[in-house]
Short mmCIF file of C-alpha atoms in Angstrom, two decimals:
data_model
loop_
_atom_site.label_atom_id
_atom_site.label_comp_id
_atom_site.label_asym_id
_atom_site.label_seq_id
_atom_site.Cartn_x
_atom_site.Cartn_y
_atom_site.Cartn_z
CA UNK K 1 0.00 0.00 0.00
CA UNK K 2 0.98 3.63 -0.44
CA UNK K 3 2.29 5.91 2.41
CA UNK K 4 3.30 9.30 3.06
CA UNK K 5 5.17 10.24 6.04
CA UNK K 6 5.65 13.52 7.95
CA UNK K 7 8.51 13.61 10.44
CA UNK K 8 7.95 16.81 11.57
CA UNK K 9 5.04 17.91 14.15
CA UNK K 10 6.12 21.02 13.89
CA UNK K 11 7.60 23.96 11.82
CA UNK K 12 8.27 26.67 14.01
CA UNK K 13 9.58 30.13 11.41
CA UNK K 14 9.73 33.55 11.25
CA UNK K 15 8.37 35.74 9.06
CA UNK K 16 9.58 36.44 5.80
CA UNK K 17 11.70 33.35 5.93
CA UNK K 18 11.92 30.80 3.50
CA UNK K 19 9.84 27.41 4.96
CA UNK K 20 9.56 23.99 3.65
CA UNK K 21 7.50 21.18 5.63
CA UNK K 22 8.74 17.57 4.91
CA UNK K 23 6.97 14.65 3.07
CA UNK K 24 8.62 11.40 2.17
CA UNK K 25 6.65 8.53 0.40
CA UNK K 26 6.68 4.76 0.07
CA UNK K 27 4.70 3.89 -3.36
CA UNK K 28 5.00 1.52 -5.49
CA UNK K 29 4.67 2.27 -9.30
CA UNK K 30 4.78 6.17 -9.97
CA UNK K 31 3.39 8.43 -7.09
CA UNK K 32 0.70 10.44 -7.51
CA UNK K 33 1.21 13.23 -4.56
CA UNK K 34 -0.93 16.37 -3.04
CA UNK K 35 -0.40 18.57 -0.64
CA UNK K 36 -3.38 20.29 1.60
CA UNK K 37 -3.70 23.34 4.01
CA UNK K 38 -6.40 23.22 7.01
CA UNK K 39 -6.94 26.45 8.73
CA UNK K 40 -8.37 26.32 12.22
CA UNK K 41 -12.38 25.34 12.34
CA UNK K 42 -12.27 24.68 8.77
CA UNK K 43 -12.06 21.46 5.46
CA UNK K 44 -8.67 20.57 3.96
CA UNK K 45 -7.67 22.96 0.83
CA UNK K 46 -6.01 22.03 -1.85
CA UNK K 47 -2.47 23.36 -2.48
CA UNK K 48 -0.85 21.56 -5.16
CA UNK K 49 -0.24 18.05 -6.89
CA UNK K 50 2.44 15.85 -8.44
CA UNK K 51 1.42 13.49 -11.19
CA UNK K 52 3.74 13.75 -14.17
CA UNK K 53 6.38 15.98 -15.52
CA UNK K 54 8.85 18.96 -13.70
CA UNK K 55 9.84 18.32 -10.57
CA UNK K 56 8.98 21.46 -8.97
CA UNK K 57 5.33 22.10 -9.01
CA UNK K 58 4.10 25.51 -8.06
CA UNK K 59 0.64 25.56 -6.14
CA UNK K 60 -1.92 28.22 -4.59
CA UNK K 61 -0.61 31.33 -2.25
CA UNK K 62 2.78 31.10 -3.77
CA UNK K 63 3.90 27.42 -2.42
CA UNK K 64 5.28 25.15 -4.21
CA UNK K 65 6.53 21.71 -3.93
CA UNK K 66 10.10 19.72 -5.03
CA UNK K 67 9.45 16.12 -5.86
CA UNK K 68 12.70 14.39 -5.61
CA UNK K 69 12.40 10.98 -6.71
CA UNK K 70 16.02 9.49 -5.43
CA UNK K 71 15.19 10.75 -2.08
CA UNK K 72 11.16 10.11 -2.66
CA UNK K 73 10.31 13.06 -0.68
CA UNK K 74 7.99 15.90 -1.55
CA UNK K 75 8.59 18.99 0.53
CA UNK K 76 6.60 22.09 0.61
CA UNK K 77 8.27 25.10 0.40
CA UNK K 78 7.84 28.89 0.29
CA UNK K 79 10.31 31.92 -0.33
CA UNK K 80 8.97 33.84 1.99
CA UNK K 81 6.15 32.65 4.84
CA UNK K 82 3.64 34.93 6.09
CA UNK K 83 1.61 34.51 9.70
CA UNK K 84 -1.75 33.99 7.85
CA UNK K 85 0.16 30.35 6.85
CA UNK K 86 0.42 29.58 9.99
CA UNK K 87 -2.04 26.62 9.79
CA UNK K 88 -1.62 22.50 9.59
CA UNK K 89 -0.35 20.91 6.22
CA UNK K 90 -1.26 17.52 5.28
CA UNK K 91 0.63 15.39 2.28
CA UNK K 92 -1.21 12.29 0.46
CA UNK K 93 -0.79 9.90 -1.82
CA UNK K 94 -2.89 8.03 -4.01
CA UNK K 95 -3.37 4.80 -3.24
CA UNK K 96 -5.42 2.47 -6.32
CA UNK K 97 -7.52 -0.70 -4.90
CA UNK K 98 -9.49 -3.38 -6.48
CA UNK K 99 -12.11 -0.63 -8.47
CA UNK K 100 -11.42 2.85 -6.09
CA UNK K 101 -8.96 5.17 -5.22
CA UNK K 102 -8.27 7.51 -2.56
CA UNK K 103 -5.69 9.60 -0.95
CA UNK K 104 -3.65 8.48 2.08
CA UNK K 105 -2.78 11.44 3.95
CA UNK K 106 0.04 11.72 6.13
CA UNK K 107 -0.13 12.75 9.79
CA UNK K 108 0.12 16.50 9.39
CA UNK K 109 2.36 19.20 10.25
CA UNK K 110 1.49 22.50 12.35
CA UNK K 111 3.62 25.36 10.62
CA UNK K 112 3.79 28.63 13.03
CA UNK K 113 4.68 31.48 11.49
CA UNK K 114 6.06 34.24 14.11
CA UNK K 115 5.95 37.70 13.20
CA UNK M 1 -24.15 26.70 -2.21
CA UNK M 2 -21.05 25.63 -4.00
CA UNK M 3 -19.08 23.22 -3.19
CA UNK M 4 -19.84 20.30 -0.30
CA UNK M 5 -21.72 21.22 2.43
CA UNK M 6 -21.81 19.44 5.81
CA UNK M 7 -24.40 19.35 8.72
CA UNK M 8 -24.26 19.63 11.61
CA UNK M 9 -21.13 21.85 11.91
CA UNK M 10 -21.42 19.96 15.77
CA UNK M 11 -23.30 17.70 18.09
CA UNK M 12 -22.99 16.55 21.07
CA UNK M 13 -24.55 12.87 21.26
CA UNK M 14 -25.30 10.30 23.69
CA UNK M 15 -23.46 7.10 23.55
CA UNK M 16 -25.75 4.24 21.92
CA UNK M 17 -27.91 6.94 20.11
CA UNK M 18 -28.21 6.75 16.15
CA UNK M 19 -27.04 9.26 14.37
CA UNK M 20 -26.36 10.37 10.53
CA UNK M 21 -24.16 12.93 9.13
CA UNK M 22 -25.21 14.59 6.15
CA UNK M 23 -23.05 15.52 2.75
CA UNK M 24 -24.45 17.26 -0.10
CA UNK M 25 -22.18 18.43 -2.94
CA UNK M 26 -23.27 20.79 -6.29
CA UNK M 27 -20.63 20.10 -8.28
CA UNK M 28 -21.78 16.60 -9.92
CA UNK M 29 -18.10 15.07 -8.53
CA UNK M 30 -18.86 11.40 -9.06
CA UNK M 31 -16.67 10.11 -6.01
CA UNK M 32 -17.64 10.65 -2.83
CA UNK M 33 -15.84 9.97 0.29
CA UNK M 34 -16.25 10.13 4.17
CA UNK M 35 -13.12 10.35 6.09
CA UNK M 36 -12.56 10.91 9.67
CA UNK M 37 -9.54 13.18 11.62
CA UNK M 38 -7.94 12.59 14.77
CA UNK M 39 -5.21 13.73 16.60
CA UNK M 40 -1.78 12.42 15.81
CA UNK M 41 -3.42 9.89 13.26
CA UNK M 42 -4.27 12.11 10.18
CA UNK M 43 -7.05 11.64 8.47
CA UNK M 44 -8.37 7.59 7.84
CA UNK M 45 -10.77 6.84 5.09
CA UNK M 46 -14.08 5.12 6.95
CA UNK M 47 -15.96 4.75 3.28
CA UNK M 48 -15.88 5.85 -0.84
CA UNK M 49 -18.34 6.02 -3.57
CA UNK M 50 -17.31 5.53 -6.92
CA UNK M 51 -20.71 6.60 -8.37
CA UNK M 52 -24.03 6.97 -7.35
CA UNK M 53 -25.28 3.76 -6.40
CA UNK M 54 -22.11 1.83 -5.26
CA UNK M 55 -19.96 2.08 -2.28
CA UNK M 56 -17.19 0.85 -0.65
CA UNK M 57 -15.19 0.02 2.63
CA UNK M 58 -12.07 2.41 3.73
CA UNK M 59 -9.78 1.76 6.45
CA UNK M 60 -12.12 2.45 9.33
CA UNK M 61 -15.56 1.43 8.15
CA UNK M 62 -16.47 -0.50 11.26
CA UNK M 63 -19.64 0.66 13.24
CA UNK M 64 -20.68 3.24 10.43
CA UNK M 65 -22.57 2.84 7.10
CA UNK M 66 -23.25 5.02 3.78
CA UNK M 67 -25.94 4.80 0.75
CA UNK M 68 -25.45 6.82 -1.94
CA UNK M 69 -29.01 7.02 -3.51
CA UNK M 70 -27.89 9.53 -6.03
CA UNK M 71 -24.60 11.83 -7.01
CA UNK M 72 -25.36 14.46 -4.72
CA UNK M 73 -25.93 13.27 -1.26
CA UNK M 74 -23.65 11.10 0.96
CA UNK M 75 -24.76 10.32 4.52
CA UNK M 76 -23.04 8.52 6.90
CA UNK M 77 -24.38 6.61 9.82
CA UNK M 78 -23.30 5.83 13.24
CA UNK M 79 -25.77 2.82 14.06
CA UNK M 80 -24.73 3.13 17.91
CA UNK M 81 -22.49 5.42 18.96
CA UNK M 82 -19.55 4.69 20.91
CA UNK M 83 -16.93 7.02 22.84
CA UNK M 84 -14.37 5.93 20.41
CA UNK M 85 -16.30 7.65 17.15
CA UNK M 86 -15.78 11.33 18.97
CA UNK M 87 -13.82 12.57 16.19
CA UNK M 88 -13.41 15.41 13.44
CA UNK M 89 -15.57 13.80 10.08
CA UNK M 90 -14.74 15.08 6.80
CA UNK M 91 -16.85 14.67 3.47
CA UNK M 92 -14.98 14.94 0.37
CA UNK M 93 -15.66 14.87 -3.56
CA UNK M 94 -13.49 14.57 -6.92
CA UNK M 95 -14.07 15.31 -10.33
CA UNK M 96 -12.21 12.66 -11.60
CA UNK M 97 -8.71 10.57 -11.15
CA UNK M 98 -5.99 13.08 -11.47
CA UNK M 99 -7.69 15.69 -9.25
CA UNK M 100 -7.62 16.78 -5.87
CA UNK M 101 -10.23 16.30 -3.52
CA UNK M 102 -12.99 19.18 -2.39
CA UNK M 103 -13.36 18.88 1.35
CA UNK M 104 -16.38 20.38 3.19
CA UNK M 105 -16.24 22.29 6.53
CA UNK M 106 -16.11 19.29 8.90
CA UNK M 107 -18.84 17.75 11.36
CA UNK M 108 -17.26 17.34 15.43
CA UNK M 109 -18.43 14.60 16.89
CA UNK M 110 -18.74 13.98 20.57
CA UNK M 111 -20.12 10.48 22.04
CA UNK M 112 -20.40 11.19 25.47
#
């Protein structure tokens, strides 16, 4: 089965630092790979996706992501973090079954930006 | 409304009551799904819809059940609820297989 994994609870930065929050996956086959923003009290957003092509895929509200196949890791990453990003980030996979798919989310990852 | 919506936002229920969580989405997504969140866990897939008329089994499907009577609506049921189902639950739709998922605002559960 697919897995994502995110060793980090927490991303502690300042403001108007660069940030990146940590994914690494286990897939077998080519990975299909999201990235998702939940903001206190609210549903999981949509940030950005990996299916095919260059390895640096640019997403909403200026992230991006660096897929890095050799080291199959998918970090998130921004030039320059504001405090409204403070929030929790979720990566997932796609996982295929017998007739379904879904997405396997990893555990999450609080990001606090300080200003 | 535009997107999935999700009711109730909260509640608050005795343990061994019946209760059923309601999902209604506008955008004519085909899959459906119902996951739930908890602390230090993520998010676990309790059941899917491929299409209207057809579901499936997650990771987490025991002590709930889903119909999916047409494309738009996607309840979930907690036949008796238990202490252990106090949790975050998330609805969620897709267009199709290379897209991301549209997540509504989240039901919290608490089986007291």
């Amino acid at each position: 089965a697919q897995s994502v994994a995110q060793p980090e609870d927490q991303v502690n930065v300042a403001e108007g630092n660069p940030l990146t929050v940590k994914c690494t996956y286990s897939v077998s086959g080519n990975p299909y790979l999201f990235w998702y923003v939940q903001y206190p009290n609210r549903g999981l957003q949509f940030l950005l996706k990996y299916i095919t092509g260059d390895n640096l895929v640019k997403g909403s509200y200026g992230f991006e992501a660096e897929f890095n196949k050799s080291q199959t890791s998918f970090h998130l990453k921004k030039p320059s973090a504001l405090v409204s990003d403070s929030a929790l980030y979720f990566c997932a996979v796609r996982d295929e079954g017998t007739g379904f798919q879904k997405l396997v989310f990893g555990t999450g990852t609080r990001l606090l930006v300080s200003p | 409304i535009a997107g999935i919506t999700q009711a109730p936002t909260s509640q608050i229920l005795a343990a061994g009551r019946r209760m059923t969580l309601r999902c209604t989405q506008d955008m004519r997504h085909n899959a459906m799904y119902w996951y739930r969140q908890d602390l230090g866990l993520g998010l676990r897939l309790i059941h899917y819809s491929n299409t209207a008329g057809t579901t499936g089994k997650g990771e987490v499907p025991d002590g709930y059940s889903v119909s999916r009577a047409n494309t738009d609506d996607f309840p979930l049921t907690l036949a008796s609820a238990v202490p252990s189902q106090t949790s975050v639950y998330f609805c969620a739709s897709r267009p199709g297989i290379n897209y991301g998922y549209t997540f509504g605002s989240g039901t919290r559960l608490t089986v007291v």
